[in-house]
CSV table of C-alpha atoms in Angstrom, one decimal:
chain,number,residue,atom,x,y,z
A,1,ASN,CA,0.0,0.0,0.0
A,2,ARG,CA,2.9,2.3,-0.5
A,3,SER,CA,1.8,3.5,-3.9
A,4,SER,CA,-1.1,5.5,-2.6
A,5,SER,CA,-0.7,9.2,-3.5
A,6,SER,CA,-2.2,12.1,-5.3
A,7,VAL,CA,-1.8,13.9,-8.6
A,8,ARG,CA,-2.3,17.6,-9.1
A,9,ILE,CA,-3.7,18.3,-12.5
A,10,PHE,CA,-3.6,22.2,-12.5
A,11,ALA,CA,-0.4,22.9,-10.6
A,12,ASP,CA,1.8,25.9,-11.0
A,13,PRO,CA,4.8,24.5,-13.0
A,14,SER,CA,7.1,26.8,-11.2
A,15,SER,CA,6.0,25.5,-7.8
A,16,ASN,CA,7.8,22.6,-6.1
A,17,SER,CA,5.2,22.5,-3.2
A,18,LEU,CA,3.5,19.2,-2.3
A,19,GLU,CA,-0.1,18.6,-1.4
A,20,SER,CA,1.0,18.1,2.2
A,21,ASP,CA,2.5,21.6,2.1
A,22,ALA,CA,-0.8,23.1,1.1
A,23,VAL,CA,-2.6,21.2,3.9
A,24,VAL,CA,-0.1,22.4,6.5
A,25,ASN,CA,-0.2,26.0,5.3
A,26,ALA,CA,-4.0,26.1,5.5
A,27,LEU,CA,-4.0,24.4,9.0
A,28,GLU,CA,-1.4,26.9,10.4
A,29,LYS,CA,-3.7,29.7,9.4
A,30,ASN,CA,-7.0,28.2,10.7
A,31,SER,CA,-5.9,26.5,13.9
A,32,ASP,CA,-4.9,28.0,17.3
A,33,GLY,CA,-1.9,25.6,17.5
A,34,TYR,CA,-0.7,22.0,17.4
A,35,PHE,CA,0.9,19.4,19.6
A,36,ASP,CA,2.9,16.2,18.7
A,37,VAL,CA,2.8,12.7,19.9
A,38,VAL,CA,5.8,10.9,18.6
A,39,ASN,CA,8.1,7.9,19.3
A,40,GLY,CA,11.4,8.9,20.9
A,41,ALA,CA,14.2,7.4,18.9
A,42,TYR,CA,12.6,4.0,19.2
A,43,GLU,CA,14.7,1.0,17.9
A,44,ILE,CA,12.5,-1.0,15.6
A,45,PRO,CA,12.6,-4.7,16.6
A,46,ALA,CA,14.1,-7.2,14.2
A,47,ARG,CA,10.7,-8.9,13.9
A,48,GLU,CA,8.4,-9.2,10.9
A,49,THR,CA,5.4,-7.7,12.7
A,50,TYR,CA,5.5,-5.6,15.8
A,51,TYR,CA,3.0,-3.2,17.4
A,52,GLU,CA,4.4,-0.4,19.5
A,53,TYR,CA,2.1,1.8,21.7
A,54,ILE,CA,2.9,5.4,22.6
A,55,CYS,CA,0.8,7.0,25.3
A,56,LYS,CA,0.9,10.6,26.4
A,57,SER,CA,-1.3,12.0,29.2
A,58,TYR,CA,-2.9,15.4,29.3
A,59,ASP,CA,-0.3,16.5,31.9
A,60,GLU,CA,2.5,15.5,29.6
A,61,LEU,CA,1.1,17.3,26.6
A,62,LYS,CA,-0.4,20.5,28.0
A,63,GLU,CA,3.0,22.4,27.9
A,64,GLN,CA,2.8,22.1,24.1
A,65,PHE,CA,-0.4,24.1,23.9
A,66,GLY,CA,0.3,26.7,26.6
A,67,GLY,CA,-1.1,25.5,29.9
A,68,ASP,CA,-4.3,24.2,31.6
A,69,MET,CA,-6.7,24.2,28.6
A,70,THR,CA,-8.9,21.2,29.2
A,71,ASP,CA,-11.4,21.8,26.4
A,72,ILE,CA,-9.7,22.0,23.1
A,73,THR,CA,-11.0,20.7,19.7
A,74,MET,CA,-8.8,18.7,17.3
A,75,ILE,CA,-9.6,19.8,13.7
A,76,ALA,CA,-6.9,18.0,11.8
A,77,ALA,CA,-4.1,15.5,12.0
A,78,THR,CA,-1.0,15.0,9.9
A,79,PRO,CA,1.7,12.3,9.9
A,80,ILE,CA,5.2,12.8,11.1
A,81,ILE,CA,7.4,10.2,9.4
A,82,THR,CA,11.1,9.6,10.0
A,83,GLU,CA,12.4,9.4,6.5
A,84,GLU,CA,15.1,6.8,7.2
A,85,THR,CA,12.6,4.3,8.6
A,86,ARG,CA,9.6,5.1,6.4
A,87,GLN,CA,9.7,1.7,4.8
A,88,PHE,CA,9.0,0.0,8.1
A,89,VAL,CA,6.0,2.1,9.2
A,90,HIS,CA,2.9,0.3,8.1
A,91,HIS,CA,0.2,2.4,9.8
A,92,PHE,CA,-0.8,4.5,12.7
A,93,ILE,CA,-4.0,4.5,14.8
A,94,ALA,CA,-4.5,7.3,17.2
A,95,MET,CA,-7.0,6.9,20.1
A,96,ALA,CA,-8.3,9.0,23.0
A,97,ILE,CA,-8.3,6.9,26.2
A,98,PRO,CA,-9.2,7.5,29.9
A,99,SER,CA,-5.5,7.4,30.9
A,100,CYS,CA,-2.2,5.7,30.2
A,101,ASP,CA,-2.9,3.5,33.1
A,102,ASN,CA,-6.5,2.7,32.0
A,103,GLN,CA,-6.4,1.4,28.4
A,104,ASP,CA,-9.8,-0.4,28.5
A,105,ARG,CA,-10.1,-1.7,24.9
A,106,PHE,CA,-13.8,-1.0,24.7
A,107,LYS,CA,-13.3,2.7,25.8
A,108,ARG,CA,-10.6,3.5,23.2
A,109,GLU,CA,-12.0,6.1,20.9
A,110,GLN,CA,-10.3,6.3,17.5
A,111,ILE,CA,-9.6,9.8,16.4
A,112,TYR,CA,-7.2,9.3,13.4
A,113,GLY,CA,-5.9,6.5,11.2
A,114,TRP,CA,-3.0,6.8,8.8
A,115,ALA,CA,-1.4,4.6,6.1
A,116,PRO,CA,1.4,5.4,3.5
A,117,GLY,CA,0.2,7.9,0.9
A,118,ASP,CA,-2.1,9.7,3.2
A,119,VAL,CA,-1.2,13.4,3.7
A,120,GLY,CA,-3.4,13.8,6.7
A,121,MET,CA,-7.0,14.4,7.8
A,122,VAL,CA,-8.8,17.7,7.8
A,123,LEU,CA,-12.3,17.9,9.2
A,124,PRO,CA,-15.2,20.1,7.9
A,125,ASP,CA,-15.3,23.6,9.3
A,126,ASP,CA,-18.2,22.7,11.7
A,127,VAL,CA,-16.8,19.3,12.9
A,128,GLY,CA,-14.1,18.4,15.4
A,129,PHE,CA,-12.9,15.9,18.0
A,130,PRO,CA,-13.2,17.3,21.6
A,131,MET,CA,-10.1,16.5,23.6
A,132,PHE,CA,-9.4,16.2,27.3
A,133,ASP,CA,-13.0,17.3,28.1
A,134,THR,CA,-14.1,14.2,29.9
A,135,GLU,CA,-12.6,11.5,32.1
A,136,ASP,CA,-12.7,9.1,29.1
A,137,ASN,CA,-10.2,11.1,27.0
A,138,GLN,CA,-7.4,12.3,29.3
A,139,ALA,CA,-4.7,10.7,27.2
A,140,ILE,CA,-3.7,10.0,23.6
A,141,MET,CA,-2.4,6.6,22.6
A,142,ILE,CA,-0.9,5.9,19.2
A,143,GLU,CA,-0.6,2.3,17.9
A,144,ILE,CA,2.3,2.0,15.3
A,145,HIS,CA,2.5,-1.1,13.2
A,146,TYR,CA,6.1,-1.8,12.2
A,147,ASN,CA,6.5,-4.2,9.2
A,148,ASN,CA,10.1,-5.6,9.1
A,149,PRO,CA,10.0,-8.7,6.8
A,150,LYS,CA,13.8,-8.7,6.3
A,151,LEU,CA,14.4,-8.5,10.1
A,152,ILE,CA,16.7,-5.5,9.8
A,153,SER,CA,18.1,-4.4,13.2
A,154,GLY,CA,19.5,-1.1,14.5
A,155,MET,CA,16.9,1.2,12.9
A,156,GLU,CA,15.6,4.1,15.1
A,157,ASP,CA,12.2,5.6,14.5
A,158,SER,CA,10.7,8.9,15.8
A,159,SER,CA,7.4,8.9,13.8
A,160,GLY,CA,4.1,10.0,15.2
A,161,VAL,CA,1.2,12.4,14.6
A,162,ARG,CA,0.8,16.2,14.8
A,163,PHE,CA,-2.7,17.2,16.0
A,164,TYR,CA,-4.0,20.7,15.1
A,165,TYR,CA,-6.6,22.2,17.4
A,166,THR,CA,-8.8,25.2,18.1
A,167,ASN,CA,-9.6,26.6,21.5
A,168,ALA,CA,-13.2,27.0,20.6
A,169,PRO,CA,-15.6,24.1,20.3
A,170,ARG,CA,-17.1,23.2,16.9
A,171,LEU,CA,-20.8,22.7,16.2
A,172,HIS,CA,-20.5,18.9,15.9
A,173,ASP,CA,-18.4,16.4,17.7
A,174,ALA,CA,-16.8,13.8,15.4
A,175,ALA,CA,-16.3,10.1,16.0
A,176,ILE,CA,-15.3,6.9,14.1
A,177,LEU,CA,-17.6,3.9,13.8
A,178,LYS,CA,-15.8,0.6,13.1
A,179,LEU,CA,-17.6,-2.3,11.4
A,180,GLY,CA,-16.6,-5.8,10.2
A,181,ASP,CA,-14.0,-7.3,12.6
A,182,PRO,CA,-12.3,-4.3,14.2
A,183,MET,CA,-11.3,-6.1,17.3
A,184,LEU,CA,-10.0,-9.2,15.5
A,185,GLY,CA,-12.6,-11.5,16.9
A,186,LEU,CA,-11.6,-14.0,14.2
A,187,TYR,CA,-8.0,-14.0,15.4
A,188,GLY,CA,-6.3,-17.2,14.2
A,189,VAL,CA,-9.2,-18.3,12.0
A,190,ALA,CA,-7.8,-19.7,8.7
A,191,ILE,CA,-9.1,-18.5,5.3
A,192,ASN,CA,-9.7,-21.2,2.7
A,193,ASP,CA,-7.8,-21.3,-0.6
A,194,GLY,CA,-9.5,-20.1,-3.7
A,195,LEU,CA,-12.0,-17.3,-3.7
A,196,THR,CA,-13.9,-16.8,-0.5
A,197,MET,CA,-16.5,-14.4,0.9
A,198,HIS,CA,-16.6,-13.3,4.6
A,199,GLU,CA,-19.7,-11.4,5.7
A,200,PHE,CA,-20.3,-9.5,9.0
A,201,SER,CA,-23.9,-8.5,9.7
A,202,CYS,CA,-24.6,-5.9,12.3
A,203,PRO,CA,-28.3,-6.0,13.5
A,204,GLY,CA,-30.5,-2.9,13.9
A,205,GLU,CA,-30.4,-3.4,17.7
A,206,CYS,CA,-26.9,-2.0,17.6
A,207,SER,CA,-27.8,1.4,16.0
A,208,SER,CA,-30.9,1.5,18.2
A,209,LEU,CA,-28.7,1.1,21.3
A,210,PHE,CA,-26.4,3.9,20.4
A,211,LEU,CA,-28.4,6.4,18.4
A,212,ASP,CA,-31.0,8.7,20.0
A,213,GLU,CA,-30.9,10.9,16.9
A,214,PRO,CA,-29.7,10.6,13.3
A,215,VAL,CA,-25.9,10.9,12.6
A,216,THR,CA,-24.1,11.9,9.5
A,217,VAL,CA,-21.4,9.8,7.9
A,218,ILE,CA,-18.7,12.1,6.3
A,219,SER,CA,-16.5,9.4,4.8
A,220,GLU,CA,-15.6,5.7,4.9
A,221,LYS,CA,-12.3,3.7,4.6
A,222,LEU,CA,-12.3,0.0,3.7
A,223,HIS,CA,-9.4,-2.0,4.9
A,224,MET,CA,-8.0,-5.5,4.0
A,225,HIS,CA,-4.5,-6.9,3.4
A,226,LYS,CA,-2.6,-8.7,0.7
A,227,THR,CA,-5.1,-11.5,-0.3
A,228,GLY,CA,-8.2,-9.1,-0.4
A,229,VAL,CA,-9.7,-8.7,-3.8
A,230,ARG,CA,-13.1,-6.9,-3.2
A,231,MET,CA,-14.8,-5.2,-0.3
A,232,VAL,CA,-18.3,-3.8,0.3
A,233,ASN,CA,-19.9,-2.0,3.2
A,234,GLU,CA,-23.7,-1.6,3.1
A,235,ALA,CA,-26.2,0.3,5.2
A,236,ILE,CA,-29.7,-1.2,5.3
A,237,ARG,CA,-33.0,0.3,6.4
A,238,GLY,CA,-36.4,-1.4,6.2
A,239,GLY,CA,-34.9,-4.4,4.5
A,240,GLU,CA,-33.5,-2.2,1.6
A,241,VAL,CA,-29.9,-1.2,1.0
A,242,PHE,CA,-29.8,2.6,1.0
A,243,HIS,CA,-26.1,3.1,0.8
A,244,THR,CA,-23.2,1.1,-0.5
A,245,ALA,CA,-19.4,1.8,-0.3
A,246,THR,CA,-17.4,-0.5,-2.5
A,247,VAL,CA,-13.9,-1.1,-3.7
A,248,GLU,CA,-14.3,-3.4,-6.7
A,249,ILE,CA,-10.6,-4.1,-7.3
A,250,PHE,CA,-8.7,-4.1,-4.0
A,251,ASP,CA,-4.9,-4.2,-4.4
A,252,PHE,CA,-3.0,-4.0,-1.1
A,253,GLU,CA,0.0,-2.5,-2.9
A,254,GLN,CA,-2.2,0.4,-3.9
A,255,GLN,CA,-4.9,0.7,-1.2
A,256,GLY,CA,-4.1,0.1,2.5
A,257,GLY,CA,-7.3,1.8,3.3
A,258,PHE,CA,-9.6,2.6,0.3
A,259,GLN,CA,-11.8,5.7,0.6
A,260,PRO,CA,-14.7,5.6,-1.8
A,261,GLN,CA,-15.7,8.9,-3.4
A,262,GLN,CA,-19.2,9.5,-2.0
A,263,ASP,CA,-21.5,12.1,-0.6
A,264,SER,CA,-22.3,12.2,3.1
A,265,TYR,CA,-25.4,10.3,4.3
A,266,GLN,CA,-27.4,9.8,7.5
A,267,LEU,CA,-27.8,6.8,9.8
A,268,GLN,CA,-30.8,6.3,12.0
A,269,ALA,CA,-31.7,4.1,14.9
A,270,GLY,CA,-32.6,0.6,13.6
A,271,ASP,CA,-30.3,0.8,10.6
A,272,LYS,CA,-28.4,-2.4,9.9
A,273,PHE,CA,-24.9,-2.9,8.3
A,274,ARG,CA,-23.4,-5.6,6.2
A,275,THR,CA,-19.6,-5.6,5.7
A,276,THR,CA,-18.3,-8.2,3.2
A,277,CYS,CA,-14.7,-9.0,2.3
A,278,TYR,CA,-13.6,-11.2,-0.5
A,279,TYR,CA,-10.2,-13.0,-0.6
A,280,LYS,CA,-8.2,-15.1,-3.0
A,281,ASP,CA,-6.0,-17.8,-1.5
A,282,GLY,CA,-6.3,-16.1,1.9
A,283,THR,CA,-4.1,-16.8,4.9
A,284,VAL,CA,-5.4,-16.3,8.5
A,285,PHE,CA,-7.1,-13.5,10.4
A,286,LYS,CA,-4.4,-11.8,12.4
A,287,GLU,CA,-2.7,-8.4,12.8
A,288,GLY,CA,0.4,-8.9,10.5
A,289,SER,CA,0.7,-7.5,7.0
A,290,GLN,CA,1.0,-11.0,5.7
A,291,ASP,CA,-2.3,-11.9,7.5
A,292,GLU,CA,-5.8,-10.6,6.9
A,293,MET,CA,-8.3,-8.1,8.2
A,294,CYS,CA,-11.8,-6.9,7.3
A,295,ILE,CA,-12.6,-3.5,8.8
A,296,ALA,CA,-14.7,-0.5,7.7
A,297,PHE,CA,-14.0,2.9,9.3
A,298,LEU,CA,-16.9,5.4,9.2
A,299,LEU,CA,-16.1,9.0,10.1
A,300,TYR,CA,-19.4,10.6,11.4
A,301,TYR,CA,-21.0,13.2,13.7
A,302,PRO,CA,-22.3,13.8,16.3
A,303,ARG,CA,-20.4,11.2,18.3
A,304,LYS,CA,-22.4,8.6,20.2
A,305,LYS,CA,-21.7,6.4,23.2
A,306,PHE,CA,-23.5,3.9,25.4
A,307,ALA,CA,-22.3,3.3,28.9
A,308,GLY,CA,-19.0,5.0,28.0
A,309,ILE,CA,-18.4,2.8,25.0
A,310,PRO,CA,-18.1,4.5,21.6
A,311,PHE,CA,-20.5,3.5,18.8
A,312,VAL,CA,-19.2,0.2,17.5
A,313,CYS,CA,-20.5,-3.1,16.2
A,314,PRO,CA,-17.8,-5.8,16.8
A,315,TYR,CA,-17.6,-9.5,16.3
A,316,PRO,CA,-18.0,-11.1,18.7
A,317,GLY,CA,-19.4,-8.5,21.1
A,318,ARG,CA,-19.9,-8.2,24.9
A,319,PHE,CA,-23.3,-6.5,24.5
A,320,PRO,CA,-26.5,-7.5,22.7
A,321,CYS,CA,-25.6,-5.9,19.3
A,322,ALA,CA,-22.8,-8.2,18.4
A,323,GLU,CA,-22.3,-9.0,14.7
A,324,GLU,CA,-23.1,-12.3,13.0
A,325,TYR,CA,-20.5,-13.8,10.8
A,326,VAL,CA,-20.6,-16.3,7.8
A,327,SER,CA,-18.1,-17.4,5.3
A,328,THR,CA,-18.6,-19.0,1.9
A,329,ASP,CA,-16.4,-20.6,-0.7
A,330,LEU,CA,-17.0,-19.2,-4.2
A,331,ASN,CA,-17.0,-21.1,-7.4
A,332,GLY,CA,-15.3,-18.4,-9.5
A,333,TYR,CA,-14.8,-14.8,-10.3
A,334,GLU,CA,-18.4,-14.4,-11.4
A,335,ASP,CA,-19.4,-15.0,-7.8
A,336,LEU,CA,-17.5,-11.9,-6.6
A,337,GLY,CA,-20.5,-9.7,-7.7
A,338,ARG,CA,-18.3,-7.1,-9.2
A,339,VAL,CA,-20.0,-4.2,-11.1
A,340,PHE,CA,-17.0,-3.9,-13.4
A,341,GLY,CA,-13.5,-5.2,-14.0
A,342,THR,CA,-11.2,-7.8,-12.6
A,343,SER,CA,-8.0,-7.8,-10.6
A,344,GLY,CA,-4.7,-8.8,-12.3
A,345,ASN,CA,-4.9,-12.3,-10.9
A,346,GLY,CA,-8.0,-13.4,-12.8
A,347,PRO,CA,-9.3,-13.5,-16.3
A,348,LEU,CA,-10.9,-10.5,-18.0
A,349,SER,CA,-14.6,-10.3,-17.4
A,350,ASN,CA,-16.9,-10.1,-20.4
A,351,VAL,CA,-17.5,-6.4,-20.6
A,352,THR,CA,-19.5,-5.0,-23.5
A,353,LEU,CA,-18.3,-1.5,-24.3
A,354,PRO,CA,-20.9,1.0,-25.4
A,355,GLN,CA,-20.7,1.9,-29.1
A,356,PRO,CA,-19.8,5.6,-29.6
A,357,PRO,CA,-21.9,7.7,-32.0
A,358,VAL,CA,-20.5,7.8,-35.5
A,359,THR,CA,-19.1,11.3,-35.8
A,360,SER,CA,-16.6,13.3,-37.8
A,361,MET,CA,-14.9,16.5,-37.0
A,362,GLU,CA,-15.7,19.1,-39.7
A,363,PRO,CA,-14.0,22.6,-39.5
A,364,LEU,CA,-16.2,25.6,-39.8
A,365,THR,CA,-15.9,27.1,-43.3
A,366,PRO,CA,-17.8,29.9,-45.0
A,367,SER,CA,-20.0,27.4,-46.8
A,368,ASN,CA,-21.4,26.0,-43.5
A,369,SER,CA,-21.1,28.9,-41.1
A,370,ASN,CA,-24.4,30.6,-41.9
A,371,THR,CA,-26.7,27.9,-40.6
A,372,GLY,CA,-27.9,29.9,-37.7
A,373,GLU,CA,-26.8,27.1,-35.3
A,374,ASN,CA,-24.6,27.9,-32.3
A,375,LYS,CA,-21.8,25.3,-32.8
A,376,PRO,CA,-18.1,25.5,-31.9
A,377,ALA,CA,-15.6,25.9,-34.7
A,378,TYR,CA,-14.8,22.1,-34.5
A,379,ALA,CA,-18.1,20.7,-33.4
A,380,PRO,CA,-18.9,17.0,-33.7
A,381,ILE,CA,-21.4,16.4,-36.5
A,382,SER,CA,-23.5,13.3,-36.9
A,383,THR,CA,-22.8,11.4,-40.1
A,384,ASP,CA,-26.5,11.6,-40.8
A,385,GLU,CA,-26.2,15.4,-41.0
A,386,ALA,CA,-22.8,15.5,-42.7
A,387,PRO,CA,-22.9,16.7,-46.3
A,388,GLU,CA,-22.0,14.1,-49.0
A,389,THR,CA,-18.8,14.7,-50.9
A,390,GLU,CA,-17.2,13.0,-53.9
A,391,ASN,CA,-13.7,13.8,-52.6
A,392,PRO,CA,-12.1,10.4,-51.7
A,393,THR,CA,-9.4,12.2,-49.7
A,394,SER,CA,-12.0,13.9,-47.5
A,395,LYS,CA,-13.7,10.5,-46.9
A,396,ALA,CA,-10.4,9.0,-45.9
A,397,GLU,CA,-9.6,11.8,-43.6
A,398,SER,CA,-13.0,11.6,-42.0
A,399,THR,CA,-12.7,7.8,-41.6
A,400,LYS,CA,-9.2,8.3,-40.0
A,401,LYS,CA,-10.6,10.8,-37.5
A,402,TYR,CA,-13.5,8.6,-36.7
A,403,CYS,CA,-11.2,5.6,-36.1
A,404,LEU,CA,-9.0,7.6,-33.9
A,405,PHE,CA,-12.0,8.8,-31.9
A,406,VAL,CA,-13.3,5.2,-31.4
A,407,ILE,CA,-9.8,3.8,-30.4
A,408,THR,CA,-9.4,6.6,-27.9
A,409,LEU,CA,-12.8,5.8,-26.3
A,410,SER,CA,-12.1,2.1,-26.3
A,411,SER,CA,-8.7,2.5,-24.8
A,412,ALA,CA,-10.1,4.6,-22.0
A,413,ALA,CA,-12.8,2.1,-21.3
A,414,MET,CA,-10.3,-0.7,-21.2
A,415,PHE,CA,-8.1,1.3,-18.9
A,416,ILE,CA,-11.0,1.8,-16.5
A,417,THR,CA,-11.7,-1.9,-16.7
A,418,LEU,CA,-8.2,-3.1,-16.0
A,419,VAL,CA,-7.2,-0.6,-13.2
C-alpha cells in the first residue's frame, strides 16, 4: 500500500510545493496551535510484525499548547514520518483513552488513522474531535504497526502524529464507527484457498442502542490486506440497502485503506450494516501485513456512546448488538459480484463496451457557417447530417478521424476496466 498518493492536474509548473505543504499551510492559518505525539528514537525490533504503543497524558502534553486548557478541539491530524525508517512504518491508529494506566479496549475512541500515501485528515469547518474534556479522554495513545520482513536491526524511528486544534468548540463532535471485525474476533481463523466471501452483519439493535438521533457519515475507509480482492460496506433500512461503499478491485500495494468517493449520508436508529470482504488464497485473520483483516471505518458526527463505549459493532461483542459472521467458498470470479473489472490475478470479465456515436470533425468554413446554429468551430457532426462529398481524400480523412475517436474511447474504457 505504498503506492497510494495524489496527482495535481492544474499545478503551477514553477512551484515545487507538495499537497502536504498546502494542507499544513492552511492548517497553520486556521488553527490555534498544534501538539505532537511521537516515538522517541525507538529502535524497531528485528521482527516481521510488531506493534508499538505510545501513550501521552494530558499533563505530559499541556505544555505544548500553553497551559491548563482542558477543552480543546482537534480539527486535523498530519503524519510525522522519520524518512530513514519510512519503509518500516505500516500504519498508525491514534486513540483517545481514559489514561495511560487505563487502556480499556472498549473505551478506546479512535480519532485518526494513517497509512502510507495519506497526507493527513482535515475535518469540515463545523466538525471536530473534543479532547481532554471528559474522564474518558485524558490521554492519547498511538498504535504504530512496524513491518520488518527482512528482520533488519538497529533502525531508530521517531514517527508519530501532529494534532491541530482550536480553543473554541465546533458545532458537531466527530467520531469513528468501526464495522466488520475491528477487534480481531476471528484472530487465528484460517481463510480457505481459492475465492472466499466473509460477511459480517450488524443488527438494527446496535444502532438503536447507540443512536438517539440521526448521525451523518462524512467518509468511509475500507481495509484489508494482501489477499483481499473486493470489499463492500452496506447500510440497510427497512430491508432495503440505501447506501453502498465499494472497492471493486482491491490491491494492497495500492490501497491500504480505500476511501470511496461519495456524498455524506445519514444513519438512523434501527439501521443495519453488512460488511463483506472477498479474498483469493487467503491466509489467516491476524494483525500482521501477511495476515488478513476486514474493517470498515466510518467518520461521522455527532459522536455517540453507550455506557461510556463508543458506537461500535464488533464480532463477537460483549453486549446485545454483536455482529453475525458467515463465510462462503466461491466457485469463480463471477461470484464476486463485481460491477466492473477484474484484478490482475484473474481472467478479464466479459465487458461490453458502449458503441460511440459515429461522428466526424468538420471545420467551420464559409460554406457551412451561416446555418444559424450555435456550434463551436470544431463541433462533432453526426454522419446523418454530414454533407455528402465526392472527394475520396475527405472521406479517408473523415474515416481516419473517426477511427482515432473510437480507439481513444475504447482504450479509455479498457483502462478503466483493468485498473
